[in-house]
mmCIF file of C-alpha atoms in Angstrom:
data_model
loop_
_atom_site.group_PDB
_atom_site.id
_atom_site.type_symbol
_atom_site.label_atom_id
_atom_site.label_comp_id
_atom_site.label_asym_id
_atom_site.label_seq_id
_atom_site.Cartn_x
_atom_site.Cartn_y
_atom_site.Cartn_z
ATOM 1 C CA UNK A 1 -79.211 -23.937 -255.555
ATOM 2 C CA UNK A 2 -76.109 -24.989 -253.625
ATOM 3 C CA UNK A 3 -73.316 -27.287 -254.613
ATOM 4 C CA UNK A 4 -75.016 -30.286 -252.990
ATOM 5 C CA UNK A 5 -77.934 -29.791 -255.410
ATOM 6 C CA UNK A 6 -75.843 -29.654 -258.578
ATOM 7 C CA UNK A 7 -77.088 -32.004 -261.306
ATOM 8 C CA UNK A 8 -74.564 -33.875 -263.413
ATOM 9 C CA UNK A 9 -74.809 -33.926 -267.209
ATOM 10 C CA UNK A 10 -73.001 -36.238 -269.632
ATOM 11 C CA UNK A 11 -71.236 -34.013 -272.123
ATOM 12 C CA UNK A 12 -68.863 -33.882 -275.061
ATOM 13 C CA UNK A 13 -66.068 -31.339 -274.891
ATOM 14 C CA UNK A 14 -65.290 -29.826 -278.300
ATOM 15 C CA UNK A 15 -61.832 -28.315 -278.856
ATOM 16 C CA UNK A 16 -60.931 -26.167 -281.859
ATOM 17 C CA UNK A 17 -57.279 -25.137 -281.913
ATOM 18 C CA UNK A 18 -56.202 -22.064 -283.869
ATOM 19 C CA UNK A 19 -52.637 -20.883 -284.361
ATOM 20 C CA UNK A 20 -52.689 -18.789 -281.156
ATOM 21 C CA UNK A 21 -56.193 -19.343 -279.893
ATOM 22 C CA UNK A 22 -58.507 -22.028 -278.579
ATOM 23 C CA UNK A 23 -62.262 -22.291 -279.030
ATOM 24 C CA UNK A 24 -64.168 -24.822 -276.969
ATOM 25 C CA UNK A 25 -67.718 -25.869 -276.188
ATOM 26 C CA UNK A 26 -69.677 -28.232 -274.001
ATOM 27 C CA UNK A 27 -72.392 -30.288 -275.711
ATOM 28 C CA UNK A 28 -75.030 -32.083 -273.617
ATOM 29 C CA UNK A 29 -75.671 -35.509 -275.112
ATOM 30 C CA UNK A 30 -79.185 -36.108 -273.759
ATOM 31 C CA UNK A 31 -80.855 -32.983 -275.186
ATOM 32 C CA UNK A 32 -78.263 -32.244 -277.910
ATOM 33 C CA UNK A 33 -77.689 -28.725 -276.603
ATOM 34 C CA UNK A 34 -74.550 -26.610 -276.575
ATOM 35 C CA UNK A 35 -74.453 -25.611 -272.900
ATOM 36 C CA UNK A 36 -71.480 -23.307 -273.088
ATOM 37 C CA UNK A 37 -69.044 -21.853 -275.612
ATOM 38 C CA UNK A 38 -65.723 -20.271 -274.849
ATOM 39 C CA UNK A 39 -62.506 -18.997 -276.341
ATOM 40 C CA UNK A 40 -58.996 -18.078 -275.276
ATOM 41 C CA UNK A 41 -56.894 -15.756 -277.422
ATOM 42 C CA UNK A 42 -53.197 -15.098 -276.958
ATOM 43 C CA UNK A 43 -52.482 -13.992 -280.534
ATOM 44 C CA UNK A 44 -50.738 -10.782 -281.582
ATOM 45 C CA UNK A 45 -54.154 -9.236 -282.281
ATOM 46 C CA UNK A 46 -55.354 -9.828 -278.715
ATOM 47 C CA UNK A 47 -55.102 -6.880 -276.325
ATOM 48 C CA UNK A 48 -54.488 -9.351 -273.523
ATOM 49 C CA UNK A 49 -54.599 -13.083 -273.007
ATOM 50 C CA UNK A 50 -58.348 -13.336 -272.597
ATOM 51 C CA UNK A 51 -60.795 -16.125 -271.787
ATOM 52 C CA UNK A 52 -64.429 -15.573 -272.807
ATOM 53 C CA UNK A 53 -67.320 -17.812 -271.712
ATOM 54 C CA UNK A 54 -70.867 -17.570 -273.032
ATOM 55 C CA UNK A 55 -74.091 -19.498 -272.526
ATOM 56 C CA UNK A 56 -77.677 -19.093 -273.716
ATOM 57 C CA UNK A 57 -78.985 -20.504 -270.460
ATOM 58 C CA UNK A 58 -80.411 -18.452 -267.600
ATOM 59 C CA UNK A 59 -78.010 -18.197 -264.700
ATOM 60 C CA UNK A 60 -78.927 -19.801 -261.418
ATOM 61 C CA UNK A 61 -77.914 -18.770 -257.928
ATOM 62 C CA UNK A 62 -74.166 -18.228 -257.649
ATOM 63 C CA UNK A 63 -72.068 -19.598 -254.831
ATOM 64 C CA UNK A 64 -71.124 -16.999 -252.258
ATOM 65 C CA UNK A 65 -67.534 -15.879 -252.549
ATOM 66 C CA UNK A 66 -67.066 -17.017 -256.158
ATOM 67 C CA UNK A 67 -65.199 -14.620 -258.442
ATOM 68 C CA UNK A 68 -67.261 -15.864 -261.408
ATOM 69 C CA UNK A 69 -70.559 -13.986 -261.132
ATOM 70 C CA UNK A 70 -71.610 -13.050 -264.683
ATOM 71 C CA UNK A 71 -73.841 -15.031 -267.036
ATOM 72 C CA UNK A 72 -71.278 -14.272 -269.739
ATOM 73 C CA UNK A 73 -67.796 -13.582 -268.484
ATOM 74 C CA UNK A 74 -64.423 -12.334 -269.700
ATOM 75 C CA UNK A 75 -61.187 -12.626 -267.778
ATOM 76 C CA UNK A 76 -57.462 -12.312 -268.280
ATOM 77 C CA UNK A 77 -55.628 -15.644 -268.108
ATOM 78 C CA UNK A 78 -51.996 -16.692 -268.016
ATOM 79 C CA UNK A 79 -51.873 -18.748 -271.222
ATOM 80 C CA UNK A 80 -49.044 -19.049 -273.733
ATOM 81 C CA UNK A 81 -49.677 -22.458 -275.311
ATOM 82 C CA UNK A 82 -52.456 -24.795 -276.358
ATOM 83 C CA UNK A 83 -51.637 -27.107 -273.487
ATOM 84 C CA UNK A 84 -52.129 -24.233 -271.024
ATOM 85 C CA UNK A 85 -55.325 -23.201 -272.799
ATOM 86 C CA UNK A 86 -56.912 -26.667 -272.651
ATOM 87 C CA UNK A 87 -56.171 -27.013 -268.936
ATOM 88 C CA UNK A 88 -57.509 -23.532 -268.144
ATOM 89 C CA UNK A 89 -60.588 -24.075 -270.338
ATOM 90 C CA UNK A 90 -61.558 -27.350 -268.666
ATOM 91 C CA UNK A 91 -61.048 -26.029 -265.148
ATOM 92 C CA UNK A 92 -62.735 -22.650 -265.636
ATOM 93 C CA UNK A 93 -65.660 -23.873 -267.700
ATOM 94 C CA UNK A 94 -66.449 -26.674 -265.257
ATOM 95 C CA UNK A 95 -66.501 -24.264 -262.306
ATOM 96 C CA UNK A 96 -68.458 -21.628 -264.233
ATOM 97 C CA UNK A 97 -71.231 -24.036 -265.269
ATOM 98 C CA UNK A 98 -71.520 -25.342 -261.725
ATOM 99 C CA UNK A 99 -71.630 -21.893 -260.137
ATOM 100 C CA UNK A 100 -73.862 -20.147 -262.652
ATOM 101 C CA UNK A 101 -76.237 -22.898 -263.730
ATOM 102 C CA UNK A 102 -75.959 -25.610 -261.049
ATOM 103 C CA UNK A 103 -74.785 -28.065 -263.692
ATOM 104 C CA UNK A 104 -72.010 -30.538 -263.073
ATOM 105 C CA UNK A 105 -70.120 -31.348 -266.259
ATOM 106 C CA UNK A 106 -69.215 -35.003 -266.817
ATOM 107 C CA UNK A 107 -67.058 -35.173 -269.939
ATOM 108 C CA UNK A 108 -67.451 -38.579 -271.583
ATOM 109 C CA UNK A 109 -65.569 -37.736 -274.806
ATOM 110 C CA UNK A 110 -63.524 -34.965 -276.401
ATOM 111 C CA UNK A 111 -63.757 -33.960 -280.051
ATOM 112 C CA UNK A 112 -60.893 -32.115 -281.744
ATOM 113 C CA UNK A 113 -61.002 -30.189 -285.009
ATOM 114 C CA UNK A 114 -57.995 -31.287 -287.071
ATOM 115 C CA UNK A 115 -57.283 -29.105 -290.093
ATOM 116 C CA UNK A 116 -55.312 -31.536 -292.271
ATOM 117 C CA UNK A 117 -56.095 -35.232 -292.511
ATOM 118 C CA UNK A 118 -54.324 -35.846 -295.803
ATOM 119 C CA UNK A 119 -55.316 -39.037 -297.588
ATOM 120 C CA UNK A 120 -55.134 -40.931 -294.293
ATOM 121 C CA UNK A 121 -58.453 -39.768 -292.895
ATOM 122 C CA UNK A 122 -61.696 -39.391 -294.828
ATOM 123 C CA UNK A 123 -63.883 -39.633 -291.715
ATOM 124 C CA UNK A 124 -63.654 -38.990 -287.991
ATOM 125 C CA UNK A 125 -61.655 -41.464 -285.898
ATOM 126 C CA UNK A 126 -60.811 -42.323 -282.309
ATOM 127 C CA UNK A 127 -57.392 -40.968 -281.395
ATOM 128 C CA UNK A 128 -54.597 -43.383 -280.600
ATOM 129 C CA UNK A 129 -50.818 -43.157 -280.887
ATOM 130 C CA UNK A 130 -50.880 -43.823 -284.634
ATOM 131 C CA UNK A 131 -53.446 -41.062 -285.210
ATOM 132 C CA UNK A 132 -51.411 -38.604 -283.138
ATOM 133 C CA UNK A 133 -48.320 -39.469 -285.179
ATOM 134 C CA UNK A 134 -50.182 -39.007 -288.465
ATOM 135 C CA UNK A 135 -51.444 -35.582 -287.340
ATOM 136 C CA UNK A 136 -47.882 -34.497 -286.620
ATOM 137 C CA UNK A 137 -46.594 -36.028 -289.862
ATOM 138 C CA UNK A 138 -49.053 -33.770 -291.715
ATOM 139 C CA UNK A 139 -47.910 -30.664 -289.821
ATOM 140 C CA UNK A 140 -45.698 -29.349 -292.675
ATOM 141 C CA UNK A 141 -48.871 -28.955 -294.767
ATOM 142 C CA UNK A 142 -50.791 -27.166 -291.989
ATOM 143 C CA UNK A 143 -48.094 -25.637 -289.768
ATOM 144 C CA UNK A 144 -50.423 -23.136 -288.089
ATOM 145 C CA UNK A 145 -52.919 -25.786 -286.998
ATOM 146 C CA UNK A 146 -51.892 -29.459 -286.855
ATOM 147 C CA UNK A 147 -49.136 -28.983 -284.245
ATOM 148 C CA UNK A 148 -51.551 -26.919 -282.123
ATOM 149 C CA UNK A 149 -54.237 -29.588 -282.368
ATOM 150 C CA UNK A 150 -51.736 -32.288 -281.424
ATOM 151 C CA UNK A 151 -50.712 -30.307 -278.348
ATOM 152 C CA UNK A 152 -54.379 -29.861 -277.390
ATOM 153 C CA UNK A 153 -54.994 -33.608 -277.714
ATOM 154 C CA UNK A 154 -52.069 -34.426 -275.430
ATOM 155 C CA UNK A 155 -53.227 -31.856 -272.856
ATOM 156 C CA UNK A 156 -56.815 -33.168 -272.940
ATOM 157 C CA UNK A 157 -55.586 -36.752 -272.488
ATOM 158 C CA UNK A 158 -53.589 -35.631 -269.453
ATOM 159 C CA UNK A 159 -56.401 -33.561 -267.939
ATOM 160 C CA UNK A 160 -59.096 -36.172 -268.662
ATOM 161 C CA UNK A 161 -57.314 -39.535 -268.428
ATOM 162 C CA UNK A 162 -59.166 -42.478 -269.928
ATOM 163 C CA UNK A 163 -61.691 -40.293 -271.753
ATOM 164 C CA UNK A 164 -62.001 -41.071 -275.502
ATOM 165 C CA UNK A 165 -60.561 -38.438 -277.847
ATOM 166 C CA UNK A 166 -61.975 -38.142 -281.373
ATOM 167 C CA UNK A 167 -60.313 -36.402 -284.324
ATOM 168 C CA UNK A 168 -62.699 -34.657 -286.746
ATOM 169 C CA UNK A 169 -60.988 -33.562 -289.960
ATOM 170 C CA UNK A 170 -61.574 -30.395 -291.965
ATOM 171 C CA UNK A 171 -60.426 -32.189 -295.103
ATOM 172 C CA UNK A 172 -62.926 -35.061 -294.789
ATOM 173 C CA UNK A 173 -65.851 -33.133 -296.314
ATOM 174 C CA UNK A 174 -63.832 -32.665 -299.504
ATOM 175 C CA UNK A 175 -62.699 -36.283 -299.761
ATOM 176 C CA UNK A 176 -65.344 -36.882 -302.434
ATOM 177 C CA UNK A 177 -64.246 -34.070 -304.761
ATOM 178 C CA UNK A 178 -64.248 -35.220 -308.388
ATOM 179 C CA UNK A 179 -60.810 -36.096 -309.747
ATOM 180 C CA UNK A 180 -60.792 -33.132 -312.125
ATOM 181 C CA UNK A 181 -61.113 -30.868 -309.065
ATOM 182 C CA UNK A 182 -58.299 -32.313 -306.978
ATOM 183 C CA UNK A 183 -55.564 -33.315 -309.450
ATOM 184 C CA UNK A 184 -53.103 -30.486 -310.145
ATOM 185 C CA UNK A 185 -51.715 -29.816 -313.645
ATOM 186 C CA UNK A 186 -48.297 -31.075 -312.559
ATOM 187 C CA UNK A 187 -46.496 -34.319 -313.461
ATOM 188 C CA UNK A 188 -49.128 -36.940 -312.674
ATOM 189 C CA UNK A 189 -46.582 -38.916 -310.652
ATOM 190 C CA UNK A 190 -46.534 -36.085 -308.118
ATOM 191 C CA UNK A 191 -50.096 -37.090 -307.334
ATOM 192 C CA UNK A 192 -49.906 -40.846 -307.814
ATOM 193 C CA UNK A 193 -46.564 -41.326 -306.043
ATOM 194 C CA UNK A 194 -46.210 -38.315 -303.740
ATOM 195 C CA UNK A 195 -49.854 -37.711 -302.874
ATOM 196 C CA UNK A 196 -49.853 -34.063 -303.956
ATOM 197 C CA UNK A 197 -53.463 -33.101 -304.624
ATOM 198 C CA UNK A 198 -56.100 -30.566 -303.629
ATOM 199 C CA UNK A 199 -57.522 -31.416 -300.217
ATOM 200 C CA UNK A 200 -59.702 -28.449 -299.272
ATOM 201 C CA UNK A 201 -60.178 -27.107 -295.761
ATOM 202 C CA UNK A 202 -62.806 -25.591 -293.422
ATOM 203 C CA UNK A 203 -64.859 -28.639 -294.411
ATOM 204 C CA UNK A 204 -66.639 -28.827 -291.057
ATOM 205 C CA UNK A 205 -67.874 -25.256 -291.522
ATOM 206 C CA UNK A 206 -68.834 -25.758 -295.173
ATOM 207 C CA UNK A 207 -70.768 -28.905 -294.271
ATOM 208 C CA UNK A 208 -72.689 -27.152 -291.490
ATOM 209 C CA UNK A 209 -73.538 -24.165 -293.683
ATOM 210 C CA UNK A 210 -74.842 -26.439 -296.435
ATOM 211 C CA UNK A 211 -77.208 -28.113 -293.971
ATOM 212 C CA UNK A 212 -78.292 -24.801 -292.441
ATOM 213 C CA UNK A 213 -78.855 -23.248 -295.867
ATOM 214 C CA UNK A 214 -81.417 -25.919 -296.749
ATOM 215 C CA UNK A 215 -83.281 -25.113 -293.537
ATOM 216 C CA UNK A 216 -83.330 -21.371 -294.243
ATOM 217 C CA UNK A 217 -84.321 -21.858 -297.873
ATOM 218 C CA UNK A 218 -86.953 -24.440 -296.997
ATOM 219 C CA UNK A 219 -85.831 -26.965 -299.588
ATOM 220 C CA UNK A 220 -83.801 -30.153 -299.825
ATOM 221 C CA UNK A 221 -80.409 -30.727 -301.417
ATOM 222 C CA UNK A 222 -81.783 -31.952 -304.735
ATOM 223 C CA UNK A 223 -80.789 -29.504 -307.451
ATOM 224 C CA UNK A 224 -79.492 -26.987 -304.883
ATOM 225 C CA UNK A 225 -76.402 -25.032 -305.983
ATOM 226 C CA UNK A 226 -74.524 -23.284 -303.164
ATOM 227 C CA UNK A 227 -71.372 -21.207 -302.956
ATOM 228 C CA UNK A 228 -70.184 -21.104 -299.343
ATOM 229 C CA UNK A 229 -67.683 -18.395 -298.357
ATOM 230 C CA UNK A 230 -65.944 -19.072 -295.044
ATOM 231 C CA UNK A 231 -64.267 -15.717 -294.372
ATOM 232 C CA UNK A 232 -62.235 -15.367 -291.195
ATOM 233 C CA UNK A 233 -58.534 -15.207 -290.454
ATOM 234 C CA UNK A 234 -58.437 -18.199 -292.779
ATOM 235 C CA UNK A 235 -60.678 -18.010 -295.841
ATOM 236 C CA UNK A 236 -62.068 -20.507 -298.309
ATOM 237 C CA UNK A 237 -64.941 -20.872 -300.738
ATOM 238 C CA UNK A 238 -66.634 -23.984 -302.040
ATOM 239 C CA UNK A 239 -69.139 -25.018 -304.691
ATOM 240 C CA UNK A 240 -71.690 -27.491 -303.338
ATOM 241 C CA UNK A 241 -74.124 -29.243 -305.664
ATOM 242 C CA UNK A 242 -76.860 -31.419 -304.205
ATOM 243 C CA UNK A 243 -75.123 -31.420 -300.822
ATOM 244 C CA UNK A 244 -71.758 -32.597 -302.186
ATOM 245 C CA UNK A 245 -68.701 -30.409 -302.758
ATOM 246 C CA UNK A 246 -67.494 -30.257 -306.361
ATOM 247 C CA UNK A 247 -64.839 -27.532 -306.037
ATOM 248 C CA UNK A 248 -63.041 -25.555 -303.347
ATOM 249 C CA UNK A 249 -60.529 -22.718 -303.258
ATOM 250 C CA UNK A 250 -58.024 -24.136 -300.752
ATOM 251 C CA UNK A 251 -55.632 -26.763 -302.018
ATOM 252 C CA UNK A 252 -52.759 -28.999 -300.942
ATOM 253 C CA UNK A 253 -52.281 -26.705 -297.946
ATOM 254 C CA UNK A 254 -54.411 -23.921 -296.400
ATOM 255 C CA UNK A 255 -52.252 -21.346 -298.257
ATOM 256 C CA UNK A 256 -54.204 -21.522 -301.512
ATOM 257 C CA UNK A 257 -57.221 -19.611 -302.760
ATOM 258 C CA UNK A 258 -58.566 -16.439 -301.152
ATOM 259 C CA UNK A 259 -56.545 -13.678 -299.500
ATOM 260 C CA UNK A 260 -56.438 -14.344 -295.738
ATOM 261 C CA UNK A 261 -55.288 -12.682 -292.538
ATOM 262 C CA UNK A 262 -51.625 -13.637 -292.836
ATOM 263 C CA UNK A 263 -51.670 -16.001 -295.853
ATOM 264 C CA UNK A 264 -51.578 -14.865 -299.494
ATOM 265 C CA UNK A 265 -53.987 -17.255 -301.155
ATOM 266 C CA UNK A 266 -53.287 -18.076 -304.803
ATOM 267 C CA UNK A 267 -50.118 -16.491 -306.175
ATOM 268 C CA UNK A 268 -47.735 -17.162 -309.052
ATOM 269 C CA UNK A 269 -45.483 -19.969 -307.723
ATOM 270 C CA UNK A 270 -42.630 -18.321 -309.592
ATOM 271 C CA UNK A 271 -42.649 -15.634 -306.907
ATOM 272 C CA UNK A 272 -41.353 -18.128 -304.364
ATOM 273 C CA UNK A 273 -38.718 -19.367 -306.816
ATOM 274 C CA UNK A 274 -37.570 -15.773 -307.299
ATOM 275 C CA UNK A 275 -37.536 -15.119 -303.541
ATOM 276 C CA UNK A 276 -35.151 -18.043 -303.062
ATOM 277 C CA UNK A 277 -33.061 -17.769 -306.220
ATOM 278 C CA UNK A 278 -32.838 -13.996 -306.714
ATOM 279 C CA UNK A 279 -33.242 -12.622 -303.196
ATOM 280 C CA UNK A 280 -31.567 -15.296 -301.099
ATOM 281 C CA UNK A 281 -34.453 -16.272 -298.843
ATOM 282 C CA UNK A 282 -34.225 -19.696 -297.280
ATOM 283 C CA UNK A 283 -37.146 -22.087 -297.660
ATOM 284 C CA UNK A 284 -37.856 -21.665 -293.944
ATOM 285 C CA UNK A 285 -38.022 -17.886 -294.434
ATOM 286 C CA UNK A 286 -40.379 -18.300 -297.399
ATOM 287 C CA UNK A 287 -42.561 -20.640 -295.331
ATOM 288 C CA UNK A 288 -42.691 -18.056 -292.526
ATOM 289 C CA UNK A 289 -43.699 -15.267 -294.919
ATOM 290 C CA UNK A 290 -46.328 -17.398 -296.651
ATOM 291 C CA UNK A 291 -47.990 -18.487 -293.403
ATOM 292 C CA UNK A 292 -47.490 -15.537 -291.061
ATOM 293 C CA UNK A 293 -46.413 -12.439 -292.978
ATOM 294 C CA UNK A 294 -48.638 -12.161 -296.040
ATOM 295 C CA UNK A 295 -52.335 -11.552 -296.750
ATOM 296 C CA UNK A 296 -54.049 -8.593 -295.104
ATOM 297 C CA UNK A 297 -51.162 -8.136 -292.680
ATOM 298 C CA UNK A 298 -48.531 -8.208 -295.396
ATOM 299 C CA UNK A 299 -50.322 -5.707 -297.648
ATOM 300 C CA UNK A 300 -51.427 -3.277 -294.936
ATOM 301 C CA UNK A 301 -48.422 -3.497 -292.651
ATOM 302 C CA UNK A 302 -50.893 -2.867 -289.823
ATOM 303 C CA UNK A 303 -52.933 -5.910 -288.886
ATOM 304 C CA UNK A 304 -54.650 -9.058 -290.079
ATOM 305 C CA UNK A 305 -57.835 -7.919 -288.297
ATOM 306 C CA UNK A 306 -60.471 -6.602 -290.725
ATOM 307 C CA UNK A 307 -62.079 -4.404 -288.050
ATOM 308 C CA UNK A 308 -58.792 -2.591 -287.487
ATOM 309 C CA UNK A 309 -58.227 -2.259 -291.227
ATOM 310 C CA UNK A 310 -61.701 -0.813 -291.753
ATOM 311 C CA UNK A 311 -60.973 1.850 -289.128
ATOM 312 C CA UNK A 312 -57.550 2.603 -290.638
ATOM 313 C CA UNK A 313 -58.945 2.779 -294.168
ATOM 314 C CA UNK A 314 -61.718 5.161 -293.050
ATOM 315 C CA UNK A 315 -59.000 7.367 -291.530
ATOM 316 C CA UNK A 316 -57.235 7.519 -294.884
ATOM 317 C CA UNK A 317 -54.636 4.760 -294.652
ATOM 318 C CA UNK A 318 -54.154 3.777 -298.285
ATOM 319 C CA UNK A 319 -52.507 0.418 -297.659
ATOM 320 C CA UNK A 320 -55.315 -0.653 -295.340
ATOM 321 C CA UNK A 321 -57.814 0.283 -298.038
ATOM 322 C CA UNK A 322 -55.774 -1.564 -300.655
ATOM 323 C CA UNK A 323 -55.660 -4.720 -298.517
ATOM 324 C CA UNK A 324 -59.447 -4.747 -298.159
ATOM 325 C CA UNK A 325 -59.968 -4.017 -301.857
ATOM 326 C CA UNK A 326 -57.723 -6.921 -302.877
ATOM 327 C CA UNK A 327 -59.443 -9.190 -300.367
ATOM 328 C CA UNK A 328 -62.931 -8.400 -301.678
ATOM 329 C CA UNK A 329 -61.877 -8.594 -305.318
ATOM 330 C CA UNK A 330 -60.500 -12.102 -304.824
ATOM 331 C CA UNK A 331 -63.644 -13.284 -303.025
ATOM 332 C CA UNK A 332 -65.916 -11.773 -305.695
ATOM 333 C CA UNK A 333 -64.036 -13.352 -308.593
ATOM 334 C CA UNK A 334 -63.981 -16.719 -306.797
ATOM 335 C CA UNK A 335 -67.744 -16.624 -306.249
ATOM 336 C CA UNK A 336 -68.160 -15.935 -309.965
ATOM 337 C CA UNK A 337 -65.914 -18.817 -310.938
ATOM 338 C CA UNK A 338 -67.622 -21.275 -308.605
ATOM 339 C CA UNK A 339 -71.052 -20.166 -309.832
ATOM 340 C CA UNK A 340 -69.975 -20.985 -313.388
ATOM 341 C CA UNK A 341 -68.649 -24.363 -312.190
ATOM 342 C CA UNK A 342 -72.096 -25.054 -310.717
ATOM 343 C CA UNK A 343 -73.890 -23.884 -313.865
ATOM 344 C CA UNK A 344 -75.588 -21.150 -311.848
ATOM 345 C CA UNK A 345 -76.115 -20.439 -308.173
ATOM 346 C CA UNK A 346 -79.187 -20.601 -305.953
ATOM 347 C CA UNK A 347 -77.561 -19.089 -302.864
ATOM 348 C CA UNK A 348 -74.273 -17.664 -301.646
ATOM 349 C CA UNK A 349 -73.460 -18.124 -297.965
ATOM 350 C CA UNK A 350 -71.262 -15.780 -295.928
ATOM 351 C CA UNK A 351 -69.943 -17.251 -292.692
ATOM 352 C CA UNK A 352 -67.109 -17.063 -290.091
ATOM 353 C CA UNK A 353 -65.735 -13.920 -288.450
ATOM 354 C CA UNK A 354 -65.666 -11.573 -291.449
ATOM 355 C CA UNK A 355 -68.538 -13.176 -293.332
ATOM 356 C CA UNK A 356 -70.870 -13.004 -290.337
ATOM 357 C CA UNK A 357 -69.876 -9.627 -288.919
ATOM 358 C CA UNK A 358 -68.620 -7.243 -291.610
ATOM 359 C CA UNK A 359 -71.512 -5.720 -293.549
ATOM 360 C CA UNK A 360 -68.989 -3.458 -295.283
ATOM 361 C CA UNK A 361 -67.007 -6.332 -296.765
ATOM 362 C CA UNK A 362 -70.160 -8.250 -297.737
ATOM 363 C CA UNK A 363 -71.444 -5.188 -299.588
ATOM 364 C CA UNK A 364 -68.156 -4.676 -301.439
ATOM 365 C CA UNK A 365 -67.964 -8.345 -302.391
ATOM 366 C CA UNK A 366 -71.553 -8.431 -303.670
ATOM 367 C CA UNK A 367 -71.125 -5.260 -305.735
ATOM 368 C CA UNK A 368 -71.144 -6.398 -309.369
ATOM 369 C CA UNK A 369 -72.583 -9.855 -308.714
ATOM 370 C CA UNK A 370 -75.977 -8.861 -310.112
ATOM 371 C CA UNK A 371 -74.804 -10.516 -313.314
ATOM 372 C CA UNK A 372 -75.186 -13.941 -311.671
ATOM 373 C CA UNK A 373 -78.497 -13.115 -309.999
ATOM 374 C CA UNK A 374 -77.277 -11.859 -306.614
ATOM 375 C CA UNK A 375 -78.991 -8.626 -305.559
ATOM 376 C CA UNK A 376 -78.054 -7.379 -302.080
ATOM 377 C CA UNK A 377 -80.565 -5.511 -299.918
ATOM 378 C CA UNK A 378 -78.407 -2.776 -298.376
ATOM 379 C CA UNK A 379 -80.658 -2.280 -295.351
ATOM 380 C CA UNK A 380 -80.900 -5.991 -294.574
ATOM 381 C CA UNK A 381 -77.144 -6.296 -294.981
ATOM 382 C CA UNK A 382 -76.389 -3.419 -292.601
ATOM 383 C CA UNK A 383 -78.719 -4.752 -289.898
ATOM 384 C CA UNK A 384 -78.004 -8.463 -290.453
ATOM 385 C CA UNK A 385 -77.768 -10.849 -287.516
ATOM 386 C CA UNK A 386 -77.155 -14.513 -288.415
ATOM 387 C CA UNK A 387 -78.985 -16.556 -289.574
ATOM 388 C CA UNK A 388 -80.642 -14.378 -292.216
ATOM 389 C CA UNK A 389 -81.287 -13.853 -295.926
ATOM 390 C CA UNK A 390 -79.997 -10.419 -297.033
ATOM 391 C CA UNK A 391 -80.950 -10.545 -300.721
ATOM 392 C CA UNK A 392 -83.643 -8.287 -302.114
ATOM 393 C CA UNK A 393 -87.127 -9.735 -302.357
ATOM 394 C CA UNK A 394 -86.859 -10.070 -306.152
ATOM 395 C CA UNK A 395 -83.285 -11.390 -306.239
ATOM 396 C CA UNK A 396 -83.162 -14.589 -308.364
ATOM 397 C CA UNK A 397 -80.509 -16.031 -306.014
ATOM 398 C CA UNK A 398 -80.370 -15.688 -302.246
ATOM 399 C CA UNK A 399 -77.581 -14.239 -300.096
ATOM 400 C CA UNK A 400 -77.381 -15.867 -296.664
ATOM 401 C CA UNK A 401 -75.444 -14.894 -293.541
ATOM 402 C CA UNK A 402 -75.034 -17.998 -291.383
ATOM 403 C CA UNK A 403 -73.318 -18.370 -288.033
ATOM 404 C CA UNK A 404 -71.016 -21.308 -288.525
ATOM 405 C CA UNK A 405 -71.250 -23.909 -285.783
ATOM 406 C CA UNK A 406 -68.256 -26.158 -286.212
ATOM 407 C CA UNK A 407 -68.509 -27.149 -282.553
ATOM 408 C CA UNK A 408 -72.000 -28.547 -283.124
ATOM 409 C CA UNK A 409 -70.876 -30.545 -286.168
ATOM 410 C CA UNK A 410 -67.880 -31.900 -284.259
ATOM 411 C CA UNK A 411 -70.067 -32.880 -281.301
ATOM 412 C CA UNK A 412 -72.434 -34.755 -283.621
ATOM 413 C CA UNK A 413 -69.519 -36.617 -285.177
ATOM 414 C CA UNK A 414 -68.157 -37.554 -281.753
ATOM 415 C CA UNK A 415 -71.532 -38.735 -280.490
ATOM 416 C CA UNK A 416 -71.858 -41.035 -283.496
ATOM 417 C CA UNK A 417 -68.523 -42.662 -282.686
ATOM 418 C CA UNK A 418 -68.610 -42.760 -278.885
ATOM 419 C CA UNK A 419 -72.264 -43.124 -277.924
ATOM 420 C CA UNK A 420 -73.827 -45.092 -280.758
ATOM 421 C CA UNK A 421 -75.167 -48.541 -279.796
ATOM 422 C CA UNK A 422 -72.786 -51.421 -280.278
ATOM 423 C CA UNK A 423 -73.732 -53.934 -282.982
ATOM 424 C CA UNK A 424 -75.351 -57.164 -281.741
#
């Protein structure tokens, strides 16, 4: 099929900005299908600045002379910012879909994952100047993500002028947490006057996994008790009862809770006081260490990448092994605590990069959880490909590995805002 026979499809572009990466997807509105997913990584863990494009569709006839010839493709790109990444993603993905699948992409809206919405945003909204300002105002509480998302929004507005942009907030899913779960044991005025409270993050992923879990388990939300573990470079766990979150590990910022790639999770706050008072660190230096120099990277001194740490630990690197042991211990104890909060657990979900792909870490985490009814099938765990149940046949509670699809959830949110019929 040549270029003159290319069919045009109305689509939503989904943009998910990481600290030094960009994930994106194209969602066809008519048949509700993700046509293409891609990513660009220019982080310190990337061997090169790489763009990856993937599609489940069968490739059509390519255009003679095109350098893009693979159904799935990987290429080096000159990207050093989120603005660069958005422009490259739009251009390359559009060409790739046209060449490989004879599909012309007509973007009618763009959806952006925004990590921190504070108390301003409890649902998705159309982006305007006031929304952009609010996203930047919240940047001190999510310094690895909100500035990146803001830059991506500006770049998308420039590349696709006049196209609606929609902000979808990670914190929105946790907006209905009960008061006892979000008020900190600090002077109450810090909450009532300053707005300091637990917000929770990765809400888009937790929401998707809750929906997908009901499908795998073949039951509705009623009476269903889930612990969802989103384990990637950022990590969080949540307790979900009857489809609604009642507790989560992340807090006022994405620093709290589980050990992460470069963030420490929960620590004694007196440590930061000591770092400033006794060791002379500035608050900016403490902020840098907490966000970029702690967690798996800080303990191991090698990397924040679990795959690299697994290799190093197997080769005898003690600090790499210690980092993984601390990581798993924190996840295990958090699962136990959330299960008690729920009054029992019907299923635990593992998702995101580590949760979906590391059978070794899943096995270590699940070791000792028999006491709450979680019995791991070692063979199923080793061979697991999402979406799958890896508990033993007789396990009272199920253990699910689910591929998180934040892009799909974002696209659904955007379609509700942009394409829903206008009221009479």
